[in-house]
XYZ file of C-alpha atoms in Angstrom:
718
model
C 52.547 49.399 113.319
C 51.931 53.092 112.743
C 53.517 53.878 116.093
C 56.517 51.743 115.259
C 56.798 53.395 111.877
C 56.578 56.840 113.461
C 59.215 55.906 116.015
C 61.504 54.640 113.291
C 60.979 57.830 111.323
C 61.831 59.976 114.351
C 64.895 57.831 115.003
C 65.963 58.224 111.380
C 65.484 61.986 111.412
C 67.421 62.508 114.640
C 70.055 59.797 114.461
C 72.499 62.170 112.772
C 74.436 64.164 115.399
C 74.758 67.907 114.932
C 78.488 67.367 114.579
C 80.055 64.091 113.484
C 83.461 64.558 115.095
C 82.639 66.115 118.451
C 85.590 64.660 120.324
C 88.314 65.583 117.863
C 90.851 68.227 118.745
C 92.699 70.167 116.090
C 96.046 71.687 115.352
C 96.427 75.451 115.454
C 97.290 76.762 111.993
C 98.442 80.332 111.367
C 98.373 81.764 107.839
C 99.540 85.005 106.277
C 97.198 87.343 104.415
C 97.559 85.282 101.208
C 97.001 81.892 102.823
C 100.684 80.951 103.153
C 101.418 78.988 106.294
C 103.369 80.888 108.945
C 103.367 78.073 111.473
C 101.304 75.373 113.154
C 101.098 73.547 116.477
C 100.199 69.883 116.873
C 96.807 69.010 118.382
C 96.590 68.125 122.059
C 96.183 64.430 121.248
C 99.513 64.356 119.396
C 97.966 64.296 115.928
C 98.621 66.636 113.050
C 94.941 67.266 112.411
C 94.183 70.636 110.851
C 90.778 72.283 111.373
C 88.067 71.054 109.015
C 88.251 72.362 105.461
C 85.163 73.442 103.541
C 86.260 72.299 100.079
C 88.492 69.741 98.365
C 90.866 70.544 95.465
C 89.776 69.152 92.110
C 92.773 66.832 91.618
C 92.428 65.178 94.998
C 88.643 64.863 94.651
C 89.064 63.138 91.280
C 91.805 60.824 92.561
C 89.931 59.924 95.741
C 86.600 59.141 94.110
C 88.244 57.105 91.331
C 90.168 55.080 93.890
C 87.606 54.657 96.664
C 84.150 55.273 95.227
C 83.746 55.725 91.468
C 79.986 56.197 91.773
C 80.206 58.694 94.629
C 78.361 61.422 92.753
C 75.573 59.014 91.697
C 74.533 57.084 94.832
C 72.636 58.276 97.902
C 75.147 57.091 100.470
C 74.901 53.358 99.859
C 75.974 51.458 96.732
C 73.936 48.226 96.785
C 75.840 46.731 93.840
C 79.191 47.382 95.504
C 77.961 45.788 98.745
C 76.753 42.767 96.787
C 80.048 42.347 94.947
C 81.933 42.639 98.234
C 79.746 40.015 99.885
C 80.198 37.538 97.022
C 83.946 38.147 96.894
C 84.326 37.664 100.642
C 82.352 34.388 100.508
C 84.483 33.052 97.656
C 87.767 33.914 99.362
C 86.671 32.759 102.774
C 87.774 36.047 104.369
C 87.019 39.760 104.242
C 88.757 41.222 101.203
C 86.403 44.138 100.500
C 83.894 46.090 102.517
C 81.922 47.647 99.702
C 81.544 50.845 101.699
C 80.971 54.130 99.932
C 82.995 57.209 100.864
C 79.968 58.397 102.830
C 79.891 55.142 104.813
C 83.644 55.397 105.384
C 83.087 58.903 106.720
C 80.493 57.545 109.141
C 82.920 54.841 110.254
C 85.644 57.468 110.845
C 83.238 59.313 113.121
C 82.564 56.086 115.129
C 86.100 54.748 115.741
C 85.113 52.739 118.813
C 82.498 50.631 117.019
C 83.246 47.020 115.936
C 83.474 46.140 112.244
C 80.476 43.799 112.044
C 77.606 43.261 109.622
C 75.261 44.928 112.103
C 77.522 47.966 112.369
C 77.778 48.046 108.573
C 73.969 48.273 108.449
C 73.951 51.163 110.917
C 76.666 52.908 108.884
C 74.512 52.567 105.778
C 71.490 54.064 107.541
C 73.491 57.006 108.897
C 75.159 57.478 105.493
C 71.795 57.817 103.787
C 70.753 60.364 106.414
C 74.017 62.207 105.888
C 73.459 62.366 102.138
C 70.066 63.937 102.784
C 71.618 66.620 104.963
C 74.846 67.570 103.210
C 75.984 68.157 99.655
C 78.464 65.811 97.993
C 81.165 68.492 98.229
C 80.533 68.911 101.959
C 80.765 65.151 102.488
C 84.032 65.031 100.549
C 85.407 67.923 102.638
C 84.484 66.165 105.894
C 86.114 62.946 104.729
C 89.251 64.745 103.573
C 89.467 66.533 106.932
C 89.359 63.352 109.014
C 90.859 60.594 106.899
C 94.089 59.022 108.249
C 97.199 59.480 106.130
C 99.753 57.452 108.061
C 101.545 57.956 111.331
C 100.067 60.857 113.270
C 98.883 62.698 110.163
C 95.116 63.143 109.878
C 93.322 65.106 107.197
C 94.211 66.239 103.709
C 95.704 69.642 104.544
C 97.913 68.251 107.296
C 99.069 65.494 104.934
C 99.793 67.932 102.097
C 101.982 70.067 104.373
C 103.656 67.159 106.189
C 104.520 65.187 103.045
C 104.899 67.881 100.405
C 105.401 71.152 102.253
C 102.538 73.065 100.629
C 98.738 73.309 100.672
C 96.580 70.660 99.022
C 95.428 73.147 96.395
C 98.985 73.258 94.997
C 99.594 69.490 94.753
C 100.390 67.809 91.461
C 98.461 64.857 90.021
C 101.083 62.429 91.335
C 101.014 63.960 94.807
C 97.203 64.009 94.878
C 97.091 60.354 93.811
C 99.607 59.426 96.509
C 97.446 60.988 99.200
C 94.251 59.490 97.738
C 95.495 55.917 98.241
C 96.909 56.422 101.761
C 93.636 56.282 103.784
C 92.917 52.809 102.341
C 95.535 51.194 104.620
C 97.425 54.003 106.391
C 99.009 51.736 108.993
C 100.541 49.364 106.435
C 101.280 51.489 103.396
C 102.645 55.012 103.730
C 105.819 56.881 102.656
C 107.768 55.286 105.478
C 106.525 51.731 105.026
C 105.994 49.452 102.010
C 107.019 52.153 99.589
C 106.929 49.836 96.562
C 103.323 48.904 97.296
C 102.495 52.578 97.693
C 104.175 53.409 94.383
C 102.230 50.639 92.642
C 98.944 51.874 94.058
C 99.703 55.434 93.016
C 100.659 54.512 89.463
C 97.608 52.298 88.958
C 95.423 55.165 90.103
C 97.207 57.557 87.742
C 96.529 55.128 84.876
C 92.843 55.056 85.715
C 92.767 58.851 85.869
C 94.387 58.894 82.427
C 91.925 56.330 81.122
C 88.995 58.350 82.483
C 90.454 61.439 80.796
C 91.088 63.411 83.972
C 94.630 63.984 82.682
C 96.198 63.645 79.258
C 99.034 61.340 78.187
C 101.740 63.955 78.671
C 100.585 64.791 82.197
C 100.290 61.069 82.921
C 103.885 60.382 81.897
C 105.151 63.346 83.888
C 103.208 62.154 86.933
C 104.716 58.658 86.660
C 108.199 60.192 86.715
C 107.628 62.021 89.999
C 109.409 60.274 92.897
C 107.633 59.379 96.090
C 108.136 61.672 99.050
C 110.909 60.343 101.293
C 109.778 61.406 104.756
C 107.501 63.904 106.516
C 108.670 67.503 106.312
C 108.921 69.999 109.129
C 106.154 72.576 108.953
C 107.060 76.226 108.299
C 108.119 78.328 111.270
C 108.108 81.825 109.822
C 106.476 83.391 112.891
C 106.953 81.029 115.845
C 106.044 83.532 118.553
C 102.887 84.615 116.765
C 101.977 80.964 116.193
C 102.463 80.223 119.865
C 100.353 83.256 120.792
C 97.437 81.992 118.708
C 97.944 78.461 119.997
C 97.186 79.879 123.442
C 94.393 82.253 122.485
C 92.715 80.453 119.541
C 93.790 76.849 119.974
C 92.583 74.442 117.318
C 91.656 77.134 114.799
C 92.964 78.219 111.435
C 93.893 81.872 111.908
C 94.401 84.125 108.898
C 96.546 87.119 109.867
C 97.586 90.314 108.121
C 101.212 89.144 107.923
C 102.878 89.510 104.508
C 105.174 86.512 104.199
C 107.809 88.171 102.026
C 108.132 91.115 104.413
C 108.034 88.763 107.398
C 111.034 86.857 106.059
C 112.975 90.044 105.328
C 112.294 91.544 108.756
C 113.273 88.260 110.392
C 116.578 88.182 108.509
C 117.243 91.792 109.483
C 116.512 91.134 113.160
C 118.597 87.965 113.210
C 121.518 89.773 111.568
C 121.496 92.584 114.128
C 121.050 90.062 116.923
C 124.279 88.347 115.895
C 126.099 91.635 116.452
C 124.232 92.615 119.620
C 124.771 89.229 121.265
C 128.505 89.915 121.305
C 127.735 92.883 123.563
C 125.562 90.897 125.951
C 122.250 91.895 124.327
C 120.547 88.556 123.739
C 117.038 89.461 122.611
C 115.620 91.598 119.830
C 112.054 91.980 118.539
C 110.346 94.004 115.820
C 106.853 94.488 114.420
C 105.449 96.396 111.445
C 101.870 97.721 111.270
C 100.037 98.911 108.176
C 98.626 102.287 109.217
C 95.674 102.169 106.828
C 94.393 98.685 107.675
C 95.656 98.601 111.244
C 96.965 95.069 110.672
C 100.296 93.731 111.850
C 102.120 92.849 108.618
C 105.402 91.610 110.123
C 105.908 90.095 113.572
C 109.305 88.970 114.819
C 108.659 88.066 118.437
C 112.323 87.457 119.218
C 115.471 86.927 117.218
C 116.810 83.472 116.340
C 114.387 81.433 118.481
C 115.974 78.196 117.308
C 119.430 78.838 118.713
C 118.559 77.285 122.063
C 119.343 80.288 124.244
C 117.284 80.854 127.358
C 114.499 83.325 126.739
C 114.505 82.902 122.962
C 110.832 81.920 122.922
C 109.738 84.877 125.068
C 107.146 86.726 122.991
C 108.593 90.214 123.451
C 105.883 92.270 121.644
C 103.297 90.935 124.093
C 105.555 91.123 127.166
C 105.206 94.163 129.481
C 108.508 96.079 129.589
C 109.575 99.386 131.120
C 108.719 102.018 128.534
C 111.576 104.462 128.981
C 110.751 107.624 127.031
C 108.462 106.249 124.321
C 105.346 107.685 126.017
C 106.586 111.294 125.826
C 105.003 112.012 122.406
C 101.572 111.086 123.791
C 101.962 113.627 126.617
C 103.257 116.292 124.219
C 100.325 115.767 121.845
C 97.734 115.704 124.638
C 99.182 118.872 126.203
C 99.070 120.648 122.826
C 95.560 119.427 122.164
C 94.059 121.038 125.261
C 96.229 124.172 125.219
C 98.350 123.337 128.268
C 101.428 124.110 126.153
C 102.229 125.408 122.692
C 104.824 123.712 120.445
C 107.676 125.997 121.510
C 106.620 126.772 125.076
C 109.712 127.077 127.269
C 109.764 124.233 129.769
C 111.823 124.506 132.943
C 114.922 122.312 132.880
C 116.300 122.551 136.411
C 117.293 120.109 139.151
C 114.165 118.560 140.672
C 113.432 116.763 143.896
C 109.760 115.966 144.267
C 109.089 113.800 147.272
C 112.415 112.077 146.762
C 111.922 111.698 143.000
C 114.899 113.361 141.295
C 114.838 112.912 137.518
C 117.937 113.665 135.467
C 118.468 114.215 131.759
C 120.355 111.572 129.805
C 123.358 113.905 129.354
C 123.279 114.807 133.079
C 123.081 118.481 132.118
C 120.481 121.175 132.747
C 119.574 123.926 130.319
C 117.379 126.196 132.389
C 114.609 126.426 129.801
C 113.982 124.406 126.630
C 111.200 124.717 124.015
C 108.720 121.862 124.427
C 109.217 120.536 120.892
C 113.009 120.627 121.291
C 112.739 118.860 124.641
C 110.705 116.117 122.948
C 113.125 115.782 120.023
C 116.075 115.604 122.427
C 114.142 113.360 124.842
C 114.966 115.520 127.856
C 113.566 114.017 131.038
C 113.233 117.023 133.344
C 111.105 119.104 130.928
C 108.911 116.032 130.363
C 108.326 115.687 134.107
C 107.470 119.393 134.352
C 105.081 118.988 131.410
C 103.376 116.114 133.213
C 103.123 118.191 136.383
C 101.251 120.831 134.389
C 99.017 118.381 132.532
C 98.207 116.222 135.540
C 99.061 112.596 136.282
C 95.445 111.297 136.464
C 94.572 112.972 133.157
C 97.606 111.495 131.403
C 96.905 108.092 132.942
C 93.417 108.244 131.380
C 94.928 109.263 128.020
C 97.192 106.210 128.054
C 94.305 103.914 128.887
C 92.138 105.391 126.155
C 95.022 105.131 123.693
C 95.136 101.384 124.240
C 97.784 100.673 126.871
C 96.631 97.444 128.514
C 99.375 97.146 131.120
C 98.462 99.928 133.572
C 97.585 97.706 136.515
C 98.196 100.226 139.310
C 96.600 103.553 140.157
C 97.748 106.850 138.671
C 98.935 107.982 142.093
C 101.005 104.852 142.496
C 102.832 105.469 139.208
C 103.293 109.165 139.921
C 105.513 111.355 137.781
C 107.791 108.415 136.943
C 105.146 107.162 134.490
C 106.599 109.453 131.819
C 110.160 108.129 132.271
C 109.521 104.380 132.251
C 107.841 103.943 135.616
C 105.035 102.084 133.834
C 105.320 98.979 131.707
C 104.006 98.718 128.176
C 103.866 96.185 125.369
C 105.709 96.809 122.123
C 102.570 95.752 120.249
C 100.296 98.173 122.134
C 102.643 101.134 121.874
C 103.350 100.644 118.173
C 99.591 100.448 117.591
C 99.168 103.815 119.326
C 101.729 105.429 117.015
C 99.921 103.871 114.038
C 96.602 105.160 115.351
C 98.010 108.694 115.608
C 99.093 108.494 111.953
C 95.734 107.159 110.778
C 93.801 109.708 112.816
C 95.826 112.527 111.287
C 95.217 111.334 107.739
C 91.545 110.434 108.003
C 90.429 112.965 110.591
C 88.758 110.118 112.473
C 90.203 107.963 115.260
C 90.606 104.247 114.457
C 88.256 103.369 117.272
C 85.823 105.052 119.617
C 87.455 106.787 122.535
C 90.923 107.266 121.050
C 91.907 110.601 122.649
C 94.607 112.114 120.396
C 92.406 113.493 117.664
C 93.429 117.116 117.019
C 95.151 117.190 113.612
C 97.148 120.343 114.388
C 98.464 118.838 117.634
C 99.334 115.633 115.806
C 101.124 117.583 113.065
C 103.334 119.439 115.566
C 104.050 116.116 117.301
C 105.165 114.459 114.065
C 107.281 117.480 113.147
C 109.024 117.421 116.521
C 109.687 113.688 116.256
C 111.172 114.052 112.793
C 114.084 116.019 114.225
C 117.340 114.548 115.479
C 120.102 115.996 117.632
C 119.413 114.239 120.920
C 122.142 113.595 123.524
C 122.006 109.866 122.681
C 121.856 110.599 118.937
C 121.777 107.647 116.585
C 125.002 106.878 114.766
C 123.909 107.457 111.172
C 126.842 105.403 109.934
C 125.002 102.330 111.194
C 122.126 102.685 108.726
C 122.063 102.969 104.954
C 119.725 105.947 104.897
C 117.300 107.736 107.150
C 113.839 108.114 105.643
C 111.457 110.776 106.890
C 109.756 109.301 109.924
C 108.365 110.501 113.212
C 110.387 108.382 115.574
C 111.132 108.088 119.250
C 113.540 106.034 121.267
C 113.439 105.002 124.886
C 115.846 103.525 127.409
C 114.675 102.149 130.736
C 116.407 102.595 134.057
C 119.431 100.330 134.449
C 119.834 99.944 130.664
C 117.373 97.041 130.625
C 115.126 98.014 127.725
C 115.948 99.800 124.486
C 113.036 100.991 122.338
C 112.615 102.631 118.963
C 109.236 103.340 117.406
C 108.790 105.123 114.092
C 105.733 106.102 112.099
C 105.104 107.366 108.572
C 101.836 108.033 106.757
C 101.786 104.350 105.763
C 103.589 102.276 108.373
C 104.440 102.060 112.058
C 107.510 100.097 113.130
C 108.387 99.086 116.678
C 111.716 97.627 117.827
C 112.831 96.427 121.264
C 116.305 95.258 122.307
C 117.570 93.934 125.617
C 117.523 90.740 127.629
C 114.282 88.899 128.209
C 115.353 88.041 131.758
C 115.511 91.764 132.621
C 119.264 91.996 133.105
C 120.800 95.317 132.118
C 123.666 95.949 129.718
C 125.911 99.008 130.211
C 125.527 101.334 127.258
C 122.284 99.779 126.017
C 120.212 102.669 124.636
C 117.293 102.958 122.284
C 119.136 105.162 119.804
C 122.280 103.054 119.551
C 120.643 99.619 119.393
C 116.945 99.674 118.498
C 117.286 102.832 116.367
C 119.494 101.396 113.587
C 117.246 98.314 113.367
C 114.234 100.597 113.051
C 115.660 102.398 110.045
C 116.829 99.206 108.396
C 113.232 97.985 108.528
C 111.847 101.327 107.335
C 114.177 101.046 104.337
C 112.503 97.742 103.406
C 109.093 99.353 103.124
C 107.750 101.093 100.021
C 108.884 104.693 99.810
C 106.211 107.169 100.806
C 105.926 110.874 101.411
C 105.573 112.937 104.559
C 102.413 114.081 106.286
C 100.671 116.931 104.478
C 100.363 120.076 106.664
C 96.907 120.789 108.067
C 94.799 123.538 106.572
C 94.609 126.890 108.375
C 90.896 126.295 108.918
C 91.655 123.281 111.108
C 93.227 125.308 113.872
C 93.901 128.749 115.243
C 96.319 131.158 113.567
C 97.901 133.082 116.408
C 100.873 135.305 117.173
C 103.470 133.538 119.274
C 106.474 135.003 121.076
C 109.545 133.446 119.391
C 111.578 133.596 122.606
C 109.153 132.061 125.074
C 106.911 130.026 122.770
C 103.836 131.425 124.537
C 101.104 133.492 122.956
C 102.403 136.991 122.276
C 102.090 139.239 125.291
C 101.744 142.976 125.580
C 105.486 143.644 125.748
C 106.824 140.953 123.386
C 108.904 142.875 120.816
C 108.502 140.218 118.089
C 105.975 137.597 117.050
C 105.626 134.640 114.717
C 102.309 133.533 113.255
C 101.711 129.859 113.967
C 98.856 127.408 113.370
C 97.829 126.051 116.769
C 95.118 123.741 118.111
C 91.922 125.681 118.798
C 92.250 125.162 122.551
C 95.471 127.199 122.423
C 93.355 130.335 122.777
C 93.101 129.417 126.466
C 96.880 129.221 126.811
C 98.746 131.845 128.821
C 100.466 134.862 127.298
C 104.238 135.248 127.461
C 105.281 135.652 131.134
C 108.887 136.643 130.399
C 108.424 140.022 128.691
C 107.138 142.197 131.523
C 108.308 145.701 130.716
C 107.928 148.169 127.894
C 111.629 147.907 127.031
C 111.018 144.358 125.825
C 113.540 142.772 128.222
C 113.405 138.972 128.325
C 113.289 138.085 132.040
C 113.530 134.456 133.105
C 113.278 133.436 136.749
C 116.758 133.513 138.353
C 117.233 129.733 138.511
C 116.174 129.238 134.877
C 118.311 132.169 133.777
C 121.365 130.831 135.598
C 121.432 127.694 133.404
C 119.856 129.202 130.294
C 122.485 131.886 129.739
C 125.247 129.254 129.596
C 124.023 128.224 126.165
C 122.532 131.624 125.291
C 125.298 134.181 125.746
C 123.189 136.735 123.924
C 120.837 136.834 126.912
C 121.427 140.007 128.870
C 121.183 139.809 132.624
C 118.034 141.518 133.835
C 118.634 144.443 136.110
C 117.050 144.310 139.483
C 113.785 146.202 139.697
C 111.001 146.603 142.164
C 109.030 143.428 142.534
C 111.546 141.359 140.574
C 112.896 138.197 142.104
C 116.612 138.623 142.726
C 117.432 135.014 143.569
C 116.031 131.484 143.601
C 117.078 128.090 144.828
C 118.268 125.838 142.032
C 118.380 122.801 144.270
C 116.503 121.582 146.161
C 112.936 122.670 145.495
C 110.735 123.778 148.319
C 109.203 120.714 149.959
C 111.860 118.279 148.764
C 112.465 114.994 150.540
C 116.173 114.241 150.555
C 117.867 110.914 151.263
C 121.418 111.254 152.568
C 123.751 108.504 151.378
C 126.532 106.936 153.418
C 130.082 107.500 152.139
C 132.796 104.846 151.718
C 134.245 105.679 155.121
C 130.878 105.213 156.795
C 130.080 108.892 157.320
C 126.783 110.370 156.239
C 127.184 112.519 153.133
C 125.977 116.065 152.743
C 123.565 117.938 150.493
C 124.852 120.643 148.163
C 122.401 123.552 148.128
C 122.577 125.703 144.986
C 121.328 129.267 144.718
C 121.088 131.559 141.683
C 121.421 135.342 142.097
C 120.952 137.893 139.350
C 123.973 139.873 140.506
C 127.184 137.890 139.968
C 129.045 139.771 142.695
C 126.320 139.503 145.332
C 127.023 138.244 148.837
C 124.422 135.989 150.425
C 124.019 135.056 154.086
C 122.664 131.571 154.901
C 120.491 130.582 157.911
C 119.394 127.022 158.827
C 116.443 126.724 161.189
C 116.927 130.348 162.254
C 120.655 130.062 162.980
C 123.320 131.775 160.864
C 125.618 129.175 159.224
C 127.762 131.167 156.765
C 127.919 133.296 153.639
C 128.760 132.867 149.918
C 129.905 135.191 147.152
C 129.943 134.753 143.373
C 129.217 130.979 143.436
C 126.372 130.342 145.839
C 126.722 126.749 146.980
C 126.540 125.442 150.541
C 127.043 121.836 151.697
C 125.018 120.786 154.721
C 124.436 117.561 156.642
C 121.239 118.242 158.612
C 119.787 115.690 160.996
C 116.722 113.709 159.910
C 113.528 115.703 159.991
C 112.039 118.875 158.559
C 114.288 121.944 158.209
C 113.979 125.526 157.031
C 116.683 127.310 155.047
C 116.714 131.078 154.480
C 119.115 133.219 152.446
C 119.423 137.016 152.559
C 121.440 139.355 150.310
C 122.869 142.802 150.992
C 119.755 144.509 149.608
C 117.525 142.719 152.060
C 116.078 140.302 149.512
C 115.372 136.919 151.047
C 114.319 133.456 149.922
C 113.251 130.492 152.069
C 112.549 126.812 151.498
C 111.580 123.852 153.639
C 112.938 120.352 153.117
C 112.914 117.003 154.854
C 115.911 114.753 155.486
C 114.938 111.091 155.377
């Protein structure tokens, strides 16, 4: 007998599974930072069954226990008197009219849906219920029941029912609404808002009367509750952030996810995006996305994955912020900041802006013009492509590739060599979410002096300050039309346009917020005239105008960097012969930067290389031509560069086109003699251009002037 008793005791102790509802699958529920629902997705079994709750609102708990189990808080899982009354009543009526089960026993039955409803099963339910009562508190048992009780149709659980029938969480339900839901699990297949409504109304009102009689609500509340109409039909769940909801349904299926989204801002950003999308769609631009990040918390507080997802257009449900897209120019600030940080450049360092051909890669500026030399910060503000490529050549592709990875770009799937120099002009793909986070991280790092996470590389506050100051400026070739926005708040902002006008970007950051906007077509088709400044830019500033007004970044203290004399003409550290100097706060690594290379003589003459000078003096008429002197370079090839690989295109008539070689000479009246592969081919005066159509292969071109100065390059025709 002792062995049997011990066996029974072991069975009793271990009969309760670690989890009652192991096989249930749940809906994905996405909430904002205050618990407001942003969206939900139905469970895989077709049920609206929200993840288990850990508490039950007071009104529903009172209504449920008064309707189903008045002695719930007094028994230990089994109510012997109730079972006895049910047995006697069933015998008298000749059929089952009452089960006498407690709420705890009903919970056990819900967890064993495949078991028959027999006296033997009732006994097992009672045993398990008593074990359950010994393991969980009454509130925990109520929460489990509320999470798994059926409420009619495909609605399971209190929270799902509250949202489906009343459009709000259970904690906000009235007494009448709580009573309605309390009576539904009793016979959910026969009595629910869509079936036998009069019976449901009678049940609800009788329960309300009992709640009044038991003093859970007063007479006034009782009368008001009786006047509330029954819900007509299930409501559609909120869809304030459908793309974000879908993202979490894939990554955290069956969970309740609380996000940093602020519902009010989310709705305003969505309206803004949808409004602009209506206008853009007339121009063939179908898709538009925007996100807002709180710099201080790092949380995404507004997420519009794509405009008007309910309009049925193809691609409307593409989650743009998480989709890799060609980055255009939005990576340029990261290169500028990194180059400043390690002293490769200074803020105003003159960058060469000349025709380039590097292994067949020939970048052009947006305005198709060249300027000879442009200060680095001006080149960034104007988003000039050629200076950016030259900056990357100086900094190094592998180093910049590592910077992007450490910043948080998750889309660099190829090697640095494979991307090459094009990585700075959109040759790599990035996600709007990742890139906006990087801008936010730069802002937070500047303000706190600490990166938001270990390994974030852009940490020098002086470099960050100069980057923000450069990005605050306007005046680019694709300048935003300020008539399109109500006002322009101070923001460090950058636009980008990918090759073929496929992607338009605008990212802006302030001390408090980072905003990212993308416009284009999700299918990758281009739209003539689609640019970041003219499409994404106005949307960016509309969203910035929604955010609380803040100030600008406070300048760094002198102690945080290096106070140095800088040549105002070249932007380099002041050299021996620089006639003037400005004092500028620079990153500490700037002490390793080079001195001005363009003031070489005691007379203080500003001497650019011939090719740079040839373009530069067009916009700087004050620049005096440098007289020839011993050792000075008299001429230079503007195009192509030495070592270029040139592809000759076929003309409309079928003939192979030629290459126009451009040469700059310091003397405007100079005559130059041209030689190709050692053979004389002609001469030029004043304007030194020569059109050639060499055969495929490697060639050598040499030019000689009347003073015996010569210049040679090699190039390959592909």
